[in-house]
Amino acid sequence: MLQYFDSLKSSKENDRLDALTSIVGDCKNAGTNKEVQAWKSFEYAVGRFVKGLQSQVTSTRLEFYSGLTTLLSLAVKVDTEAVLEIIDKSLKGSGEESKSERKLLKIARILSYGALIRAKCKSDPNGSLPVHIARRILKSIVDITVKKKSLRSLSTPFICTFLNMCPPGELDEGVLSDLQRLLSKQEEQEDLDLNYFKIVLTAEHRNLTPALGMTREVHEIIKVLLAETDADDSDFLSLVFHHIRNSNLFEAFWKIFVSSLGPYHTELFCTCITHSIKSGCPLSYILCEDVVHLALSIFNNQQLGKTAKDKALESFQAIVSWGEGCCLTSKERKSALKLLYKKKPNLLYDYKILVGVIRNHLQHLSNKELDYLGGFLLESARSETEGESARVRISTIDLLRSISQMKKSSSSGNIEIANLFFQLGFCKQNISKEEGKAIDENSGVLVGHCSSLFLKCHQKTTDHIFVSAVYDYVSSVVDSTEGTYELLSPLDGQAKALWDKTAKLLKKITDPVVKLISQVGAVQLVKTSEDFLSVFENWLDLAKKIATKESPQEIVVFIVDQIASLNQPFCDFEAIFKRFAMEGKIVEETVQSLADAIDISEDFDDDEDDDSDEDESEDDEVVQNTTLNGFSNNQMSNSNVPADEINGGSDSDATIDMDEATEEDLKRMDDALAGVFSAKKRVKEDARRETIKYMRVLNLVDVLIGRYKEPPISVILILLMPLISSVKHNLSIKSNKSELSRTLATLKRLNKCRKFTGMEDVDSDVLSTMAKEIEDLMKKKVVPKDVKNILASSRNNLLSSCQGSEKEEKTGKKDKKKKKKKAKTSNPSQPSTVNPSATTSEDSLETKNLKKAKTSSESAQVLGTNLPSKRKARAGSMKKKAKLLRMEVLSEGLSLNE
């Protein structure tokens, strides 16, 4: 065992841990029989640990303390009094020690007794030390602490642990006198430090304060909090706020605490907010202008680190958690909203940092409170921008957007917010000339931001009341009947013609869906684009045909065409499609059009080539064509560069002499380079738009799949193979990771459909052929394991459907035979026949099993492989459980034999 104690001083943590494990393993079975070898090992180990606590090196003392605590907590059979005898024997001095050696002996005694107290807590959390041992231990610790003030911080945690072990309300007279002696000494010296309050507050928490007779004023506690560097300890603050809550001193505490804060108390301030709210402090005592200002100042203080800012964020999170347990009255909640969002500075000054906190706060507000908050935010947003507050005004607009997205928000409030966005984004603003150029720039940012928000909030809605109200307001501005506002860019040309056409058409439309789409599109004419004008004109032509009749199929066809195009849809067509799907108005022709939009029939080689190079070559080809057409053929024809060098002549080393090039040549070259970069940018933009279109189509497929509990097999068969083809295509292009994962998610959702309708109309050969194609794809080396699992699920669904269709065919034939037999038995002229049910049950069971085996083997032969049986699957799950159990046993340090 000797070498293990030497290893405890090692600089490597693993070596120290192994040594401690070996020592504890040799001694944990020690009992009351002192003749046994285990007891001798235990006695030696405890003595060595206690000797190690006398080391001058702090890290060594810490290692030996943890070792002694661990050993004593595991050796539960050893009598506590016997351990005390070993400790006292090991710490017995000769009387000739120096001053420093005597101090180390006192440190070792405190740590030894402390290890014994902690070990008792670990081994028996609800137990307590015998009275005579408790007196002996505490008296020894108090004697040392009274004489040696510098050891007070070392002994205090053990005294608090000892008090927590005492039964509530009970304290032995001997222990009580020792504690009173310690605390009275500090009061006489007027030295009420952190250690004093830890003991007093712990005693109060255990209902021992009446016996101690110690109660302190709140200003004394605040003085210690602000003076001590370790006062932000979580356990101590919990005791502080437990005392304040029981004494009903929250209001007095926060008044004195906020007025006494210094520049270096930011972290303590934030921690106190969190603990105070957790302790049940009313928010009305905490929320005041000084608290909000001080907390917000932390985010703009460059000298503070990330820890302080994280704590400030946590404190704001606690402040705005107005869920269950919030004791603010309705009036106090309104005052708090004004303080947090209206008075300056407020949370909107640091909106980017606090956006998560603010959105969480909105979840706790009622409908009336959201309207109240939106009301004064609308007033703030309409006010003129004053230099640096433009950023705050944009934050106010973003918060209004968040309010409009809440389900609890009212339609009237959302309409006002949308009208405000329209006013700020598309109408002329009155900007005073005195504010100068900076205000004009801020106004430009504000206009662009509001116009974008208006179009988004108007596009992404299917609320008929909201859309109609916003259309009426925009119409009043466009037709100059509103009077106060006018458009920055009045409608003219084709946009004006479409606007007038829509206005006439809306008087005839009776279908609410057609009316909604027409109004949403008309409002977006204020921001004209050629692509949108042509699309909206096509819609108006369709709307004119179906103005007075309900034609969902024609609308669905238009929706699918828009979703499958590269242009951004001008309305929330996905929500409208979902509504039609829930109403069962989607036909197979629509499903086929969705399948065509995602079907990419493209094969790829089994070799794992880097196909991304092929994509880059296509981009380079586009760029090369742009370069040749834009620069070589047109712009370089009159330059000083020879034609054979332009067209890649025989002299491969030919270069352009930039020194002899004229300014016109350099200008042409700049234009050509701009064309090259523009072409490359167009290629990337087209690829991005193609990806977005593909994702939108998959969203419609997900909506369609989720509409059915038992979908028709025809819908599954129409969608399955296009999805498989898309998986194959995206696997061939390494840059299509997002498209692949999104396709697999849809395929997983499709695989969850296990029961289908219309199976009698499906040919089993078709299902087998599709399963064979999926199996061929699974054999490719480039297919990852997780993709193979999803494909296997699709294959198995097809095989089970194949077996189901075969069973239905066989069942139909059996029914025909039964009908013939019934006809024969019902005819009296026919002789009686033997009852076929006279065969034994064993023979019929054997026949059924043979038929099942034959059916499963036939379906397996279609793929050339055997499907895993349920028995094998259960065996695999048992192996996993056995492996986990083995890991748990090993982690506990036990052998498998045990």
PDB file of N, CA and C in Angstrom, residues 455-456 458-463 467 512-522 524 531-532 535-540 542-543 546 552 554-582 586 590 594 696-697 699-701 703-704:
ATOM      1  N   LEU A 455     -44.463  43.343 -46.627  1.00  0.00           N
ATOM      2  CA  LEU A 455     -44.728  42.312 -47.629  1.00  0.00           C
ATOM      3  C   LEU A 455     -44.726  40.922 -47.003  1.00  0.00           C
ATOM      4  N   LYS A 456     -43.814  40.688 -46.038  1.00  0.00           N
ATOM      5  CA  LYS A 456     -43.751  39.367 -45.399  1.00  0.00           C
ATOM      6  C   LYS A 456     -45.012  39.098 -44.579  1.00  0.00           C
ATOM      7  N   HIS A 458     -47.881  40.395 -44.886  1.00  0.00           N
ATOM      8  CA  HIS A 458     -49.077  40.340 -45.720  1.00  0.00           C
ATOM      9  C   HIS A 458     -49.118  39.059 -46.547  1.00  0.00           C
ATOM     10  N   GLN A 459     -47.951  38.601 -46.988  1.00  0.00           N
ATOM     11  CA  GLN A 459     -47.912  37.358 -47.776  1.00  0.00           C
ATOM     12  C   GLN A 459     -48.232  36.148 -46.909  1.00  0.00           C
ATOM     13  N   LYS A 460     -47.664  36.105 -45.717  1.00  0.00           N
ATOM     14  CA  LYS A 460     -47.769  34.923 -44.859  1.00  0.00           C
ATOM     15  C   LYS A 460     -48.998  34.983 -43.970  1.00  0.00           C
ATOM     16  N   THR A 461     -50.153  35.140 -44.565  1.00  0.00           N
ATOM     17  CA  THR A 461     -51.385  35.110 -43.786  1.00  0.00           C
ATOM     18  C   THR A 461     -52.530  34.649 -44.672  1.00  0.00           C
ATOM     19  N   THR A 462     -53.492  33.991 -44.058  1.00  0.00           N
ATOM     20  CA  THR A 462     -54.730  33.610 -44.748  1.00  0.00           C
ATOM     21  C   THR A 462     -55.942  34.101 -43.965  1.00  0.00           C
ATOM     22  N   ASP A 463     -55.724  35.117 -43.135  1.00  0.00           N
ATOM     23  CA  ASP A 463     -56.809  35.729 -42.374  1.00  0.00           C
ATOM     24  C   ASP A 463     -57.572  36.682 -43.299  1.00  0.00           C
ATOM     25  N   VAL A 467     -56.514  40.576 -44.338  1.00  0.00           N
ATOM     26  CA  VAL A 467     -56.154  40.875 -45.724  1.00  0.00           C
ATOM     27  C   VAL A 467     -57.096  41.915 -46.316  1.00  0.00           C
ATOM     28  N   PRO A 512     -64.267  32.961 -51.363  1.00  0.00           N
ATOM     29  CA  PRO A 512     -63.370  33.677 -50.437  1.00  0.00           C
ATOM     30  C   PRO A 512     -61.889  33.424 -50.711  1.00  0.00           C
ATOM     31  N   VAL A 513     -61.523  32.231 -51.174  1.00  0.00           N
ATOM     32  CA  VAL A 513     -60.108  31.942 -51.442  1.00  0.00           C
ATOM     33  C   VAL A 513     -59.613  32.758 -52.630  1.00  0.00           C
ATOM     34  N   VAL A 514     -60.422  32.829 -53.698  1.00  0.00           N
ATOM     35  CA  VAL A 514     -60.053  33.622 -54.873  1.00  0.00           C
ATOM     36  C   VAL A 514     -59.932  35.092 -54.496  1.00  0.00           C
ATOM     37  N   LYS A 515     -60.854  35.556 -53.655  1.00  0.00           N
ATOM     38  CA  LYS A 515     -60.805  36.954 -53.225  1.00  0.00           C
ATOM     39  C   LYS A 515     -59.555  37.235 -52.413  1.00  0.00           C
ATOM     40  N   LEU A 516     -59.203  36.323 -51.518  1.00  0.00           N
ATOM     41  CA  LEU A 516     -58.013  36.516 -50.679  1.00  0.00           C
ATOM     42  C   LEU A 516     -56.755  36.600 -51.532  1.00  0.00           C
ATOM     43  N   ILE A 517     -56.578  35.663 -52.461  1.00  0.00           N
ATOM     44  CA  ILE A 517     -55.374  35.664 -53.306  1.00  0.00           C
ATOM     45  C   ILE A 517     -55.308  36.937 -54.132  1.00  0.00           C
ATOM     46  N   SER A 518     -56.456  37.394 -54.650  1.00  0.00           N
ATOM     47  CA  SER A 518     -56.488  38.601 -55.484  1.00  0.00           C
ATOM     48  C   SER A 518     -56.104  39.831 -54.670  1.00  0.00           C
ATOM     49  N   GLN A 519     -56.609  39.941 -53.432  1.00  0.00           N
ATOM     50  CA  GLN A 519     -56.286  41.096 -52.604  1.00  0.00           C
ATOM     51  C   GLN A 519     -54.815  41.099 -52.184  1.00  0.00           C
ATOM     52  N   VAL A 520     -54.293  39.913 -51.834  1.00  0.00           N
ATOM     53  CA  VAL A 520     -52.875  39.831 -51.450  1.00  0.00           C
ATOM     54  C   VAL A 520     -51.992  40.249 -52.619  1.00  0.00           C
ATOM     55  N   GLY A 521     -52.305  39.758 -53.823  1.00  0.00           N
ATOM     56  CA  GLY A 521     -51.506  40.126 -54.991  1.00  0.00           C
ATOM     57  C   GLY A 521     -51.622  41.588 -55.343  1.00  0.00           C
ATOM     58  N   ALA A 522     -52.823  42.162 -55.215  1.00  0.00           N
ATOM     59  CA  ALA A 522     -53.015  43.573 -55.564  1.00  0.00           C
ATOM     60  C   ALA A 522     -52.193  44.484 -54.670  1.00  0.00           C
ATOM     61  N   GLN A 524     -49.399  43.912 -53.342  1.00  0.00           N
ATOM     62  CA  GLN A 524     -47.977  43.837 -53.677  1.00  0.00           C
ATOM     63  C   GLN A 524     -47.626  44.532 -54.986  1.00  0.00           C
ATOM     64  N   ASP A 531     -41.537  40.054 -63.274  1.00  0.00           N
ATOM     65  CA  ASP A 531     -41.944  38.659 -63.087  1.00  0.00           C
ATOM     66  C   ASP A 531     -43.278  38.579 -62.362  1.00  0.00           C
ATOM     67  N   PHE A 532     -43.420  39.377 -61.301  1.00  0.00           N
ATOM     68  CA  PHE A 532     -44.660  39.332 -60.547  1.00  0.00           C
ATOM     69  C   PHE A 532     -45.838  39.839 -61.364  1.00  0.00           C
ATOM     70  N   VAL A 535     -47.100  37.047 -63.570  1.00  0.00           N
ATOM     71  CA  VAL A 535     -47.741  35.990 -62.782  1.00  0.00           C
ATOM     72  C   VAL A 535     -49.106  36.455 -62.289  1.00  0.00           C
ATOM     73  N   PHE A 536     -49.167  37.679 -61.777  1.00  0.00           N
ATOM     74  CA  PHE A 536     -50.439  38.181 -61.245  1.00  0.00           C
ATOM     75  C   PHE A 536     -51.468  38.381 -62.352  1.00  0.00           C
ATOM     76  N   GLU A 537     -51.006  38.742 -63.534  1.00  0.00           N
ATOM     77  CA  GLU A 537     -51.928  38.879 -64.663  1.00  0.00           C
ATOM     78  C   GLU A 537     -52.536  37.522 -65.025  1.00  0.00           C
ATOM     79  N   ASN A 538     -51.716  36.487 -64.991  1.00  0.00           N
ATOM     80  CA  ASN A 538     -52.235  35.132 -65.245  1.00  0.00           C
ATOM     81  C   ASN A 538     -53.276  34.745 -64.191  1.00  0.00           C
ATOM     82  N   TRP A 539     -53.001  35.113 -62.933  1.00  0.00           N
ATOM     83  CA  TRP A 539     -53.968  34.786 -61.875  1.00  0.00           C
ATOM     84  C   TRP A 539     -55.292  35.516 -62.094  1.00  0.00           C
ATOM     85  N   LEU A 540     -55.216  36.783 -62.480  1.00  0.00           N
ATOM     86  CA  LEU A 540     -56.449  37.536 -62.692  1.00  0.00           C
ATOM     87  C   LEU A 540     -57.266  36.948 -63.841  1.00  0.00           C
ATOM     88  N   LEU A 542     -57.341  33.767 -64.569  1.00  0.00           N
ATOM     89  CA  LEU A 542     -57.977  32.590 -63.985  1.00  0.00           C
ATOM     90  C   LEU A 542     -59.114  32.987 -63.051  1.00  0.00           C
ATOM     91  N   ALA A 543     -58.886  34.019 -62.243  1.00  0.00           N
ATOM     92  CA  ALA A 543     -59.915  34.465 -61.296  1.00  0.00           C
ATOM     93  C   ALA A 543     -61.169  34.955 -62.020  1.00  0.00           C
ATOM     94  N   ILE A 546     -63.317  31.886 -62.846  1.00  0.00           N
ATOM     95  CA  ILE A 546     -63.940  31.170 -61.724  1.00  0.00           C
ATOM     96  C   ILE A 546     -64.484  32.131 -60.677  1.00  0.00           C
ATOM     97  N   PRO A 552     -61.929  24.474 -56.878  1.00  0.00           N
ATOM     98  CA  PRO A 552     -60.682  24.250 -56.129  1.00  0.00           C
ATOM     99  C   PRO A 552     -59.585  23.602 -56.965  1.00  0.00           C
ATOM    100  N   GLU A 554     -58.756  23.991 -60.156  1.00  0.00           N
ATOM    101  CA  GLU A 554     -58.022  24.969 -60.952  1.00  0.00           C
ATOM    102  C   GLU A 554     -57.124  25.827 -60.062  1.00  0.00           C
ATOM    103  N   ILE A 555     -57.600  26.144 -58.854  1.00  0.00           N
ATOM    104  CA  ILE A 555     -56.762  26.911 -57.926  1.00  0.00           C
ATOM    105  C   ILE A 555     -55.558  26.086 -57.490  1.00  0.00           C
ATOM    106  N   VAL A 556     -55.793  24.792 -57.205  1.00  0.00           N
ATOM    107  CA  VAL A 556     -54.696  23.927 -56.775  1.00  0.00           C
ATOM    108  C   VAL A 556     -53.648  23.793 -57.874  1.00  0.00           C
ATOM    109  N   VAL A 557     -54.086  23.673 -59.126  1.00  0.00           N
ATOM    110  CA  VAL A 557     -53.134  23.589 -60.238  1.00  0.00           C
ATOM    111  C   VAL A 557     -52.277  24.851 -60.315  1.00  0.00           C
ATOM    112  N   PHE A 558     -52.904  26.010 -60.146  1.00  0.00           N
ATOM    113  CA  PHE A 558     -52.161  27.274 -60.152  1.00  0.00           C
ATOM    114  C   PHE A 558     -51.172  27.327 -58.985  1.00  0.00           C
ATOM    115  N   ILE A 559     -51.635  26.877 -57.813  1.00  0.00           N
ATOM    116  CA  ILE A 559     -50.764  26.887 -56.630  1.00  0.00           C
ATOM    117  C   ILE A 559     -49.537  26.012 -56.849  1.00  0.00           C
ATOM    118  N   VAL A 560     -49.743  24.811 -57.365  1.00  0.00           N
ATOM    119  CA  VAL A 560     -48.615  23.900 -57.584  1.00  0.00           C
ATOM    120  C   VAL A 560     -47.653  24.482 -58.609  1.00  0.00           C
ATOM    121  N   ASP A 561     -48.183  25.109 -59.648  1.00  0.00           N
ATOM    122  CA  ASP A 561     -47.316  25.744 -60.654  1.00  0.00           C
ATOM    123  C   ASP A 561     -46.471  26.845 -60.032  1.00  0.00           C
ATOM    124  N   GLN A 562     -47.078  27.634 -59.129  1.00  0.00           N
ATOM    125  CA  GLN A 562     -46.336  28.715 -58.483  1.00  0.00           C
ATOM    126  C   GLN A 562     -45.281  28.181 -57.514  1.00  0.00           C
ATOM    127  N   ILE A 563     -45.658  27.150 -56.775  1.00  0.00           N
ATOM    128  CA  ILE A 563     -44.705  26.567 -55.829  1.00  0.00           C
ATOM    129  C   ILE A 563     -43.530  25.941 -56.574  1.00  0.00           C
ATOM    130  N   ALA A 564     -43.809  25.312 -57.711  1.00  0.00           N
ATOM    131  CA  ALA A 564     -42.766  24.616 -58.466  1.00  0.00           C
ATOM    132  C   ALA A 564     -41.998  25.531 -59.392  1.00  0.00           C
ATOM    133  N   SER A 565     -42.247  26.839 -59.341  1.00  0.00           N
ATOM    134  CA  SER A 565     -41.495  27.784 -60.162  1.00  0.00           C
ATOM    135  C   SER A 565     -40.350  28.371 -59.342  1.00  0.00           C
ATOM    136  N   LEU A 566     -39.428  29.026 -60.033  1.00  0.00           N
ATOM    137  CA  LEU A 566     -38.273  29.601 -59.348  1.00  0.00           C
ATOM    138  C   LEU A 566     -38.618  30.914 -58.652  1.00  0.00           C
ATOM    139  N   ASN A 567     -39.731  31.534 -58.995  1.00  0.00           N
ATOM    140  CA  ASN A 567     -40.114  32.813 -58.399  1.00  0.00           C
ATOM    141  C   ASN A 567     -40.672  32.606 -56.991  1.00  0.00           C
ATOM    142  N   GLN A 568     -40.538  33.643 -56.178  1.00  0.00           N
ATOM    143  CA  GLN A 568     -41.094  33.601 -54.827  1.00  0.00           C
ATOM    144  C   GLN A 568     -42.611  33.720 -54.902  1.00  0.00           C
ATOM    145  N   PRO A 569     -43.381  32.788 -54.344  1.00  0.00           N
ATOM    146  CA  PRO A 569     -44.851  32.890 -54.380  1.00  0.00           C
ATOM    147  C   PRO A 569     -45.313  34.172 -53.701  1.00  0.00           C
ATOM    148  N   PHE A 570     -46.315  34.823 -54.305  1.00  0.00           N
ATOM    149  CA  PHE A 570     -46.765  36.107 -53.776  1.00  0.00           C
ATOM    150  C   PHE A 570     -47.819  35.945 -52.691  1.00  0.00           C
ATOM    151  N   CYS A 571     -48.187  34.703 -52.348  1.00  0.00           N
ATOM    152  CA  CYS A 571     -49.188  34.456 -51.313  1.00  0.00           C
ATOM    153  C   CYS A 571     -48.785  33.205 -50.548  1.00  0.00           C
ATOM    154  N   ASP A 572     -49.432  32.991 -49.404  1.00  0.00           N
ATOM    155  CA  ASP A 572     -49.149  31.797 -48.605  1.00  0.00           C
ATOM    156  C   ASP A 572     -49.894  30.613 -49.214  1.00  0.00           C
ATOM    157  N   PHE A 573     -49.383  30.165 -50.353  1.00  0.00           N
ATOM    158  CA  PHE A 573     -50.048  29.085 -51.078  1.00  0.00           C
ATOM    159  C   PHE A 573     -49.974  27.763 -50.324  1.00  0.00           C
ATOM    160  N   GLU A 574     -48.957  27.582 -49.505  1.00  0.00           N
ATOM    161  CA  GLU A 574     -48.846  26.337 -48.739  1.00  0.00           C
ATOM    162  C   GLU A 574     -50.013  26.186 -47.764  1.00  0.00           C
ATOM    163  N   ALA A 575     -50.386  27.289 -47.087  1.00  0.00           N
ATOM    164  CA  ALA A 575     -51.515  27.231 -46.153  1.00  0.00           C
ATOM    165  C   ALA A 575     -52.820  26.946 -46.898  1.00  0.00           C
ATOM    166  N   ILE A 576     -52.996  27.552 -48.084  1.00  0.00           N
ATOM    167  CA  ILE A 576     -54.214  27.308 -48.868  1.00  0.00           C
ATOM    168  C   ILE A 576     -54.245  25.857 -49.345  1.00  0.00           C
ATOM    169  N   PHE A 577     -53.093  25.357 -49.773  1.00  0.00           N
ATOM    170  CA  PHE A 577     -53.013  23.958 -50.205  1.00  0.00           C
ATOM    171  C   PHE A 577     -53.350  23.020 -49.046  1.00  0.00           C
ATOM    172  N   LYS A 578     -52.854  23.340 -47.859  1.00  0.00           N
ATOM    173  CA  LYS A 578     -53.141  22.521 -46.686  1.00  0.00           C
ATOM    174  C   LYS A 578     -54.634  22.498 -46.393  1.00  0.00           C
ATOM    175  N   ARG A 579     -55.270  23.641 -46.547  1.00  0.00           N
ATOM    176  CA  ARG A 579     -56.718  23.710 -46.320  1.00  0.00           C
ATOM    177  C   ARG A 579     -57.456  22.819 -47.314  1.00  0.00           C
ATOM    178  N   PHE A 580     -57.078  22.880 -48.592  1.00  0.00           N
ATOM    179  CA  PHE A 580     -57.712  22.027 -49.592  1.00  0.00           C
ATOM    180  C   PHE A 580     -57.441  20.554 -49.310  1.00  0.00           C
ATOM    181  N   ALA A 581     -56.230  20.250 -48.838  1.00  0.00           N
ATOM    182  CA  ALA A 581     -55.890  18.852 -48.546  1.00  0.00           C
ATOM    183  C   ALA A 581     -56.735  18.324 -47.397  1.00  0.00           C
ATOM    184  N   MET A 582     -56.936  19.139 -46.354  1.00  0.00           N
ATOM    185  CA  MET A 582     -57.760  18.708 -45.230  1.00  0.00           C
ATOM    186  C   MET A 582     -59.218  18.512 -45.633  1.00  0.00           C
ATOM    187  N   ILE A 586     -57.835  17.345 -53.093  1.00  0.00           N
ATOM    188  CA  ILE A 586     -56.630  17.082 -53.897  1.00  0.00           C
ATOM    189  C   ILE A 586     -56.861  15.783 -54.669  1.00  0.00           C
ATOM    190  N   THR A 590     -53.108  16.179 -59.317  1.00  0.00           N
ATOM    191  CA  THR A 590     -52.287  17.109 -58.542  1.00  0.00           C
ATOM    192  C   THR A 590     -51.104  16.393 -57.904  1.00  0.00           C
ATOM    193  N   LEU A 594     -46.996  17.081 -58.421  1.00  0.00           N
ATOM    194  CA  LEU A 594     -45.992  17.207 -57.353  1.00  0.00           C
ATOM    195  C   LEU A 594     -44.862  16.214 -57.561  1.00  0.00           C
ATOM    196  N   ARG A 696     -39.925  23.874 -51.176  1.00  0.00           N
ATOM    197  CA  ARG A 696     -41.344  24.246 -51.121  1.00  0.00           C
ATOM    198  C   ARG A 696     -42.228  23.100 -51.609  1.00  0.00           C
ATOM    199  N   VAL A 697     -41.798  22.422 -52.670  1.00  0.00           N
ATOM    200  CA  VAL A 697     -42.581  21.302 -53.190  1.00  0.00           C
ATOM    201  C   VAL A 697     -42.638  20.173 -52.160  1.00  0.00           C
ATOM    202  N   ASN A 699     -42.568  20.517 -49.020  1.00  0.00           N
ATOM    203  CA  ASN A 699     -43.514  20.931 -47.972  1.00  0.00           C
ATOM    204  C   ASN A 699     -44.942  20.541 -48.348  1.00  0.00           C
ATOM    205  N   LEU A 700     -45.288  20.716 -49.622  1.00  0.00           N
ATOM    206  CA  LEU A 700     -46.625  20.318 -50.076  1.00  0.00           C
ATOM    207  C   LEU A 700     -46.805  18.809 -49.985  1.00  0.00           C
ATOM    208  N   VAL A 701     -45.740  18.064 -50.319  1.00  0.00           N
ATOM    209  CA  VAL A 701     -45.819  16.601 -50.223  1.00  0.00           C
ATOM    210  C   VAL A 701     -46.032  16.182 -48.775  1.00  0.00           C
ATOM    211  N   VAL A 703     -47.504  17.933 -46.441  1.00  0.00           N
ATOM    212  CA  VAL A 703     -48.889  18.267 -46.102  1.00  0.00           C
ATOM    213  C   VAL A 703     -49.831  17.194 -46.620  1.00  0.00           C
ATOM    214  N   LEU A 704     -49.586  16.735 -47.836  1.00  0.00           N
ATOM    215  CA  LEU A 704     -50.453  15.733 -48.450  1.00  0.00           C
ATOM    216  C   LEU A 704     -50.376  14.400 -47.710  1.00  0.00           C
TER     217      LEU A 704
END
